[in-house]
Amino acid sequence: MRIVFMGTPLAAVITLQRCLADGHEVVAVWTQPDRPAGRGHKLHQSEVKEFALSHGINVVQPQRIKTEETKQLFASYNADVAVVVAYGRILPSEYLTSPKRGAINVHFSLLPRYRGAAPVNWAIVNGEEKTGVTTMFIAEELDSGPILLQRETSIGAKETAPELMTRLSHIGAELLGETLSQLDQLTPRPQRHHDATLAPMLTKEDGRIDWTLDARSIECAVRGFQAWPNAYTSVGGRRLVVWKAEPLEVETASGISGQVLAAHGEELVIGCGDDSALRLLEVQPEAKRVMTVRDFLNGTHLQIGDQFG
């Protein structure tokens, strides 16, 4: 098939690789414009752009996709299908109808659950035990199009969002390969819109730890909000990112939410809601590296009764 591929992050590269490996003709790759990144604010190319250029594929990075010029450029490819994987923009109707077979999205959830920009993060944050990948025809309403294929997978008890995203990107590439090879035989099925849940774009404030939540919910947030905005709190007036933690099996923590219950050696235990407690394992103090709790406690003067948050 003649494919226009639209994607931006590393997770999309795996599917682009699969399209090429399956012998499809990728006539163009559309990806987000280069963005300033890092302390020097140097322009950073997307992983999809880097891969496409290394394979001699034409790369397009429009600042705006709703202009007549960009719409006409897209239509000029005479593509059989558009494949969209985390492109980062909602496509106008012209992009959905100009390819002969339509536009197919690889979405990293079991739709209609977790429609939106951050399905992997929110599935972990909300304590889901399973998730998956969906291929669907794109409709104008966000993530609402008819489903082609789905594949389910369990979420590991200690799996972080980046780890899960890596697994799902490989599952998604395989599922897209099957979708394109079976496209003539598949019968798209409408989503049950009344079952839809949302996975909105993450904000920095989402990562702020609410110590009144139970320890299990906070531990899910620690894993789910990686690699950004991260689960963070404050202690002694300075920001502290929590990278790894585990709920403690205790009958009662008998402490105030956010209060230090233990702070010695490798033990840093914080009281949480519902009389639960969370043991911190790896943290990152403001302007410092990620470190073990032992290293952190060696450089601080935390005491039982001190308050986080």
GROMACS .gro file of C-alpha atoms in nm:
model
  309
    1MET     CA    1   0.000   0.000   0.000
    2ARG     CA    2   0.097   0.364  -0.048
    3ILE     CA    3   0.109   0.503   0.305
    4VAL     CA    4   0.141   0.848   0.453
    5PHE     CA    5   0.273   0.792   0.805
    6MET     CA    6   0.194   1.047   1.075
    7GLY     CA    7   0.367   1.019   1.412
    8THR     CA    8   0.615   1.186   1.645
    9PRO     CA    9   0.756   1.000   1.951
   10LEU     CA   10   0.974   0.692   1.979
   11ALA     CA   11   0.666   0.474   2.030
   12ALA     CA   12   0.560   0.554   1.673
   13VAL     CA   13   0.895   0.454   1.522
   14ILE     CA   14   0.827   0.084   1.584
   15THR     CA   15   0.511   0.098   1.372
   16LEU     CA   16   0.689   0.291   1.096
   17GLN     CA   17   0.956   0.022   1.093
   18ARG     CA   18   0.684  -0.242   1.060
   19CYS     CA   19   0.526  -0.064   0.764
   20LEU     CA   20   0.858  -0.071   0.581
   21ALA     CA   21   0.934  -0.431   0.681
   22ASP     CA   22   0.596  -0.541   0.545
   23GLY     CA   23   0.684  -0.396   0.206
   24HIS     CA   24   0.452  -0.096   0.208
   25GLU     CA   25   0.552   0.219   0.023
   26VAL     CA   26   0.580   0.502   0.275
   27VAL     CA   27   0.550   0.803   0.045
   28ALA     CA   28   0.587   1.064   0.320
   29VAL     CA   29   0.626   1.097   0.695
   30TRP     CA   30   0.450   1.381   0.873
   31THR     CA   31   0.576   1.467   1.220
   32GLN     CA   32   0.571   1.758   1.464
   33PRO     CA   33   0.802   2.056   1.401
   34ASP     CA   34   1.140   2.055   1.575
   35ARG     CA   35   1.109   2.189   1.931
   36PRO     CA   36   1.359   2.358   2.166
   37ALA     CA   37   1.477   2.114   2.431
   38GLY     CA   38   1.734   2.090   2.709
   39ARG     CA   39   1.918   2.364   2.893
   40GLY     CA   40   2.056   2.510   2.571
   41HIS     CA   41   1.709   2.512   2.411
   42LYS     CA   42   1.854   2.360   2.096
   43LEU     CA   43   1.605   2.242   1.837
   44HIS     CA   44   1.525   1.876   1.887
   45GLN     CA   45   1.407   1.648   1.607
   46SER     CA   46   1.138   1.392   1.680
   47GLU     CA   47   1.244   1.028   1.687
   48VAL     CA   48   1.016   0.963   1.390
   49LYS     CA   49   1.192   1.233   1.187
   50GLU     CA   50   1.535   1.094   1.270
   51PHE     CA   51   1.432   0.745   1.163
   52ALA     CA   52   1.263   0.863   0.843
   53LEU     CA   53   1.560   1.072   0.734
   54SER     CA   54   1.797   0.784   0.800
   55HIS     CA   55   1.587   0.572   0.564
   56GLY     CA   56   1.558   0.834   0.290
   57ILE     CA   57   1.187   0.903   0.344
   58ASN     CA   58   1.042   1.246   0.267
   59VAL     CA   59   0.965   1.428   0.594
   60VAL     CA   60   0.703   1.703   0.630
   61GLN     CA   61   0.668   1.915   0.947
   62PRO     CA   62   0.387   2.167   0.895
   63GLN     CA   63   0.339   2.432   1.161
   64ARG     CA   64  -0.030   2.437   1.070
   65ILE     CA   65  -0.228   2.155   0.914
   66LYS     CA   66  -0.554   2.338   0.845
   67THR     CA   67  -0.424   2.558   0.562
   68GLU     CA   68  -0.531   2.484   0.205
   69GLU     CA   69  -0.167   2.443   0.107
   70THR     CA   70  -0.103   2.163   0.358
   71LYS     CA   71  -0.434   1.994   0.277
   72GLN     CA   72  -0.350   1.993  -0.092
   73LEU     CA   73  -0.001   1.860  -0.022
   74PHE     CA   74  -0.148   1.574   0.179
   75ALA     CA   75  -0.397   1.490  -0.095
   76SER     CA   76  -0.124   1.498  -0.361
   77TYR     CA   77   0.033   1.177  -0.231
   78ASN     CA   78  -0.259   0.976  -0.369
   79ALA     CA   79  -0.216   0.744  -0.072
   80ASP     CA   80  -0.408   0.425  -0.010
   81VAL     CA   81  -0.413   0.485   0.364
   82ALA     CA   82  -0.285   0.722   0.631
   83VAL     CA   83  -0.136   0.556   0.939
   84VAL     CA   84  -0.142   0.773   1.251
   85VAL     CA   85   0.049   0.688   1.570
   86ALA     CA   86   0.075   0.958   1.837
   87TYR     CA   87   0.104   1.237   1.582
   88GLY     CA   88  -0.008   1.493   1.838
   89ARG     CA   89  -0.274   1.679   1.642
   90ILE     CA   90  -0.643   1.631   1.564
   91LEU     CA   91  -0.681   1.587   1.190
   92PRO     CA   92  -0.935   1.788   0.987
   93SER     CA   93  -1.186   1.588   0.782
   94GLU     CA   94  -0.989   1.631   0.458
   95TYR     CA   95  -0.707   1.419   0.601
   96LEU     CA   96  -0.949   1.140   0.684
   97THR     CA   97  -1.110   1.120   0.343
   98SER     CA   98  -0.834   1.188   0.089
   99PRO     CA   99  -0.657   0.848   0.129
  100LYS     CA  100  -0.847   0.583  -0.068
  101ARG     CA  101  -0.889   0.350   0.231
  102GLY     CA  102  -0.914   0.620   0.497
  103ALA     CA  103  -0.696   0.698   0.800
  104ILE     CA  104  -0.609   0.431   1.056
  105ASN     CA  105  -0.497   0.512   1.410
  106VAL     CA  106  -0.294   0.291   1.643
  107HIS     CA  107  -0.423   0.388   1.989
  108PHE     CA  108  -0.265   0.260   2.309
  109SER     CA  109  -0.574   0.158   2.504
  110LEU     CA  110  -0.874  -0.073   2.474
  111LEU     CA  111  -1.116   0.178   2.329
  112PRO     CA  112  -1.361   0.318   2.418
  113ARG     CA  113  -1.172   0.333   2.749
  114TYR     CA  114  -0.906   0.601   2.779
  115ARG     CA  115  -0.970   0.823   2.483
  116GLY     CA  116  -0.723   1.110   2.471
  117ALA     CA  117  -0.359   1.208   2.479
  118ALA     CA  118  -0.223   1.001   2.771
  119PRO     CA  119  -0.398   0.661   2.784
  120VAL     CA  120  -0.094   0.467   2.908
  121ASN     CA  121  -0.028   0.705   3.198
  122TRP     CA  122  -0.386   0.723   3.319
  123ALA     CA  123  -0.441   0.347   3.297
  124ILE     CA  124  -0.154   0.296   3.545
  125VAL     CA  125  -0.249   0.593   3.763
  126ASN     CA  126  -0.604   0.460   3.792
  127GLY     CA  127  -0.483   0.118   3.898
  128GLU     CA  128  -0.601  -0.075   3.593
  129GLU     CA  129  -0.488  -0.437   3.573
  130LYS     CA  130  -0.505  -0.457   3.195
  131THR     CA  131  -0.486  -0.237   2.890
  132GLY     CA  132  -0.406  -0.294   2.523
  133VAL     CA  133  -0.390  -0.153   2.173
  134THR     CA  134  -0.667  -0.065   1.929
  135THR     CA  135  -0.653  -0.003   1.555
  136MET     CA  136  -0.944   0.202   1.426
  137PHE     CA  137  -1.059   0.421   1.143
  138ILE     CA  138  -1.023   0.781   1.256
  139ALA     CA  139  -1.341   0.986   1.295
  140GLU     CA  140  -1.366   1.359   1.357
  141GLU     CA  141  -1.459   1.318   1.724
  142LEU     CA  142  -1.157   1.230   1.939
  143ASP     CA  143  -1.076   0.857   1.938
  144SER     CA  144  -1.435   0.766   1.853
  145GLY     CA  145  -1.394   0.586   1.520
  146PRO     CA  146  -1.497   0.227   1.443
  147ILE     CA  147  -1.265  -0.042   1.577
  148LEU     CA  148  -1.073  -0.273   1.345
  149LEU     CA  149  -0.863  -0.492   1.578
  150GLN     CA  150  -0.773  -0.497   1.947
  151ARG     CA  151  -0.516  -0.677   2.159
  152GLU     CA  152  -0.519  -0.695   2.537
  153THR     CA  153  -0.224  -0.718   2.777
  154SER     CA  154  -0.186  -0.718   3.155
  155ILE     CA  155  -0.017  -0.429   3.332
  156GLY     CA  156   0.273  -0.545   3.548
  157ALA     CA  157   0.247  -0.478   3.919
  158LYS     CA  158   0.564  -0.267   3.911
  159GLU     CA  159   0.549  -0.150   3.549
  160THR     CA  160   0.608   0.219   3.482
  161ALA     CA  161   0.444   0.419   3.205
  162PRO     CA  162   0.761   0.425   2.987
  163GLU     CA  163   0.804   0.049   3.029
  164LEU     CA  164   0.443  -0.019   2.938
  165MET     CA  165   0.462   0.221   2.646
  166THR     CA  166   0.758   0.030   2.506
  167ARG     CA  167   0.567  -0.299   2.525
  168LEU     CA  168   0.254  -0.148   2.372
  169SER     CA  169   0.450   0.007   2.085
  170HIS     CA  170   0.563  -0.340   1.977
  171ILE     CA  171   0.214  -0.484   2.020
  172GLY     CA  172   0.075  -0.191   1.822
  173ALA     CA  173   0.319  -0.239   1.535
  174GLU     CA  174   0.222  -0.605   1.508
  175LEU     CA  175  -0.148  -0.519   1.527
  176LEU     CA  176  -0.115  -0.255   1.254
  177GLY     CA  177   0.061  -0.510   1.034
  178GLU     CA  178  -0.230  -0.751   1.080
  179THR     CA  179  -0.482  -0.472   1.025
  180LEU     CA  180  -0.338  -0.367   0.691
  181SER     CA  181  -0.298  -0.724   0.568
  182GLN     CA  182  -0.659  -0.807   0.659
  183LEU     CA  183  -0.817  -0.474   0.573
  184ASP     CA  184  -1.041  -0.620   0.301
  185GLN     CA  185  -1.176  -0.886   0.537
  186LEU     CA  186  -1.225  -0.678   0.853
  187THR     CA  187  -1.565  -0.542   0.950
  188PRO     CA  188  -1.524  -0.219   1.150
  189ARG     CA  189  -1.741  -0.218   1.462
  190PRO     CA  190  -1.877   0.097   1.625
  191GLN     CA  191  -1.756   0.188   1.971
  192ARG     CA  192  -1.990   0.179   2.268
  193HIS     CA  193  -1.972   0.550   2.334
  194HIS     CA  194  -2.154   0.524   2.669
  195ASP     CA  195  -1.855   0.322   2.800
  196ALA     CA  196  -1.600   0.587   2.703
  197THR     CA  197  -1.353   0.723   2.958
  198LEU     CA  198  -1.102   1.003   2.907
  199ALA     CA  199  -0.724   1.022   2.931
  200PRO     CA  200  -0.654   1.396   2.908
  201MET     CA  201  -0.319   1.555   2.838
  202LEU     CA  202  -0.097   1.556   3.146
  203THR     CA  203  -0.023   1.876   3.335
  204LYS     CA  204   0.253   1.950   3.584
  205GLU     CA  205  -0.004   1.976   3.862
  206ASP     CA  206  -0.120   1.619   3.799
  207GLY     CA  207   0.208   1.495   3.944
  208ARG     CA  208   0.170   1.664   4.282
  209ILE     CA  209   0.125   1.387   4.540
  210ASP     CA  210  -0.194   1.402   4.743
  211TRP     CA  211  -0.096   1.229   5.065
  212THR     CA  212  -0.460   1.194   5.170
  213LEU     CA  213  -0.494   0.922   4.904
  214ASP     CA  214  -0.422   0.563   5.007
  215ALA     CA  215  -0.068   0.431   4.959
  216ARG     CA  216  -0.163   0.206   4.668
  217SER     CA  217  -0.307   0.500   4.471
  218ILE     CA  218   0.005   0.707   4.533
  219GLU     CA  219   0.231   0.421   4.423
  220CYS     CA  220   0.029   0.394   4.101
  221ALA     CA  221   0.081   0.768   4.046
  222VAL     CA  222   0.456   0.725   4.099
  223ARG     CA  223   0.468   0.468   3.817
  224GLY     CA  224   0.206   0.628   3.596
  225PHE     CA  225   0.335   0.984   3.587
  226GLN     CA  226   0.680   0.887   3.460
  227ALA     CA  227   0.860   1.019   3.263
  228TRP     CA  228   0.664   1.347   3.304
  229PRO     CA  229   0.535   1.523   3.511
  230ASN     CA  230   0.657   1.267   3.770
  231ALA     CA  231   0.507   1.220   4.114
  232TYR     CA  232   0.649   1.490   4.336
  233THR     CA  233   0.604   1.645   4.677
  234SER     CA  234   0.786   1.899   4.893
  235VAL     CA  235   0.982   1.863   5.212
  236GLY     CA  236   1.159   2.142   5.394
  237GLY     CA  237   1.036   2.383   5.129
  238ARG     CA  238   1.210   2.197   4.844
  239ARG     CA  239   1.072   1.975   4.570
  240LEU     CA  240   1.125   1.599   4.593
  241VAL     CA  241   1.042   1.361   4.306
  242VAL     CA  242   0.950   1.007   4.403
  243TRP     CA  243   1.074   0.755   4.143
  244LYS     CA  244   1.007   0.429   4.322
  245ALA     CA  245   0.792   0.336   4.620
  246GLU     CA  246   0.587   0.051   4.762
  247PRO     CA  247   0.278   0.034   4.984
  248LEU     CA  248   0.337  -0.119   5.324
  249GLU     CA  249   0.122  -0.398   5.459
  250VAL     CA  250   0.027  -0.252   5.797
  251GLU     CA  251  -0.279  -0.285   6.015
  252THR     CA  252  -0.275   0.086   6.078
  253ALA     CA  253  -0.023   0.355   6.006
  254SER     CA  254  -0.173   0.574   6.280
  255GLY     CA  255  -0.022   0.888   6.139
  256ILE     CA  256  -0.122   1.212   5.969
  257SER     CA  257  -0.127   1.203   5.591
  258GLY     CA  258   0.214   1.313   5.460
  259GLN     CA  259   0.382   1.266   5.798
  260VAL     CA  260   0.717   1.087   5.829
  261LEU     CA  261   0.663   0.761   6.022
  262ALA     CA  262   1.017   0.625   5.985
  263ALA     CA  263   1.344   0.782   5.867
  264HIS     CA  264   1.655   0.575   5.928
  265GLY     CA  265   1.893   0.361   5.723
  266GLU     CA  266   1.700   0.244   5.417
  267GLU     CA  267   1.362   0.314   5.573
  268LEU     CA  268   1.165   0.623   5.477
  269VAL     CA  269   0.796   0.566   5.543
  270ILE     CA  270   0.525   0.827   5.492
  271GLY     CA  271   0.172   0.815   5.629
  272CYS     CA  272  -0.106   0.817   5.369
  273GLY     CA  273  -0.484   0.825   5.364
  274ASP     CA  274  -0.703   0.539   5.489
  275ASP     CA  275  -0.445   0.466   5.761
  276SER     CA  276  -0.200   0.334   5.502
  277ALA     CA  277   0.172   0.395   5.458
  278LEU     CA  278   0.416   0.423   5.169
  279ARG     CA  279   0.781   0.322   5.177
  280LEU     CA  280   0.994   0.540   4.948
  281LEU     CA  281   1.276   0.360   4.768
  282GLU     CA  282   1.424   0.601   4.512
  283VAL     CA  283   1.389   0.979   4.515
  284GLN     CA  284   1.535   1.285   4.347
  285PRO     CA  285   1.586   1.598   4.554
  286GLU     CA  286   1.558   1.932   4.375
  287ALA     CA  287   1.855   1.998   4.144
  288LYS     CA  288   2.014   1.662   4.228
  289ARG     CA  289   2.037   1.315   4.079
  290VAL     CA  290   1.807   1.019   4.141
  291MET     CA  291   1.927   0.837   4.454
  292THR     CA  292   1.839   0.565   4.699
  293VAL     CA  293   1.659   0.657   5.016
  294ARG     CA  294   1.971   0.568   5.218
  295ASP     CA  295   2.172   0.828   5.023
  296PHE     CA  296   1.892   1.079   5.058
  297LEU     CA  297   1.863   1.034   5.434
  298ASN     CA  298   2.239   1.062   5.474
  299GLY     CA  299   2.218   1.414   5.334
  300THR     CA  300   1.913   1.534   5.523
  301HIS     CA  301   1.792   1.569   5.880
  302LEU     CA  302   1.447   1.415   5.848
  303GLN     CA  303   1.282   1.307   6.169
  304ILE     CA  304   0.969   1.121   6.260
  305GLY     CA  305   0.682   1.369   6.258
  306ASP     CA  306   0.821   1.588   5.978
  307GLN     CA  307   0.565   1.671   5.712
  308PHE     CA  308   0.570   1.609   5.335
  309GLY     CA  309   0.357   1.813   5.096
   0.00000   0.00000   0.00000
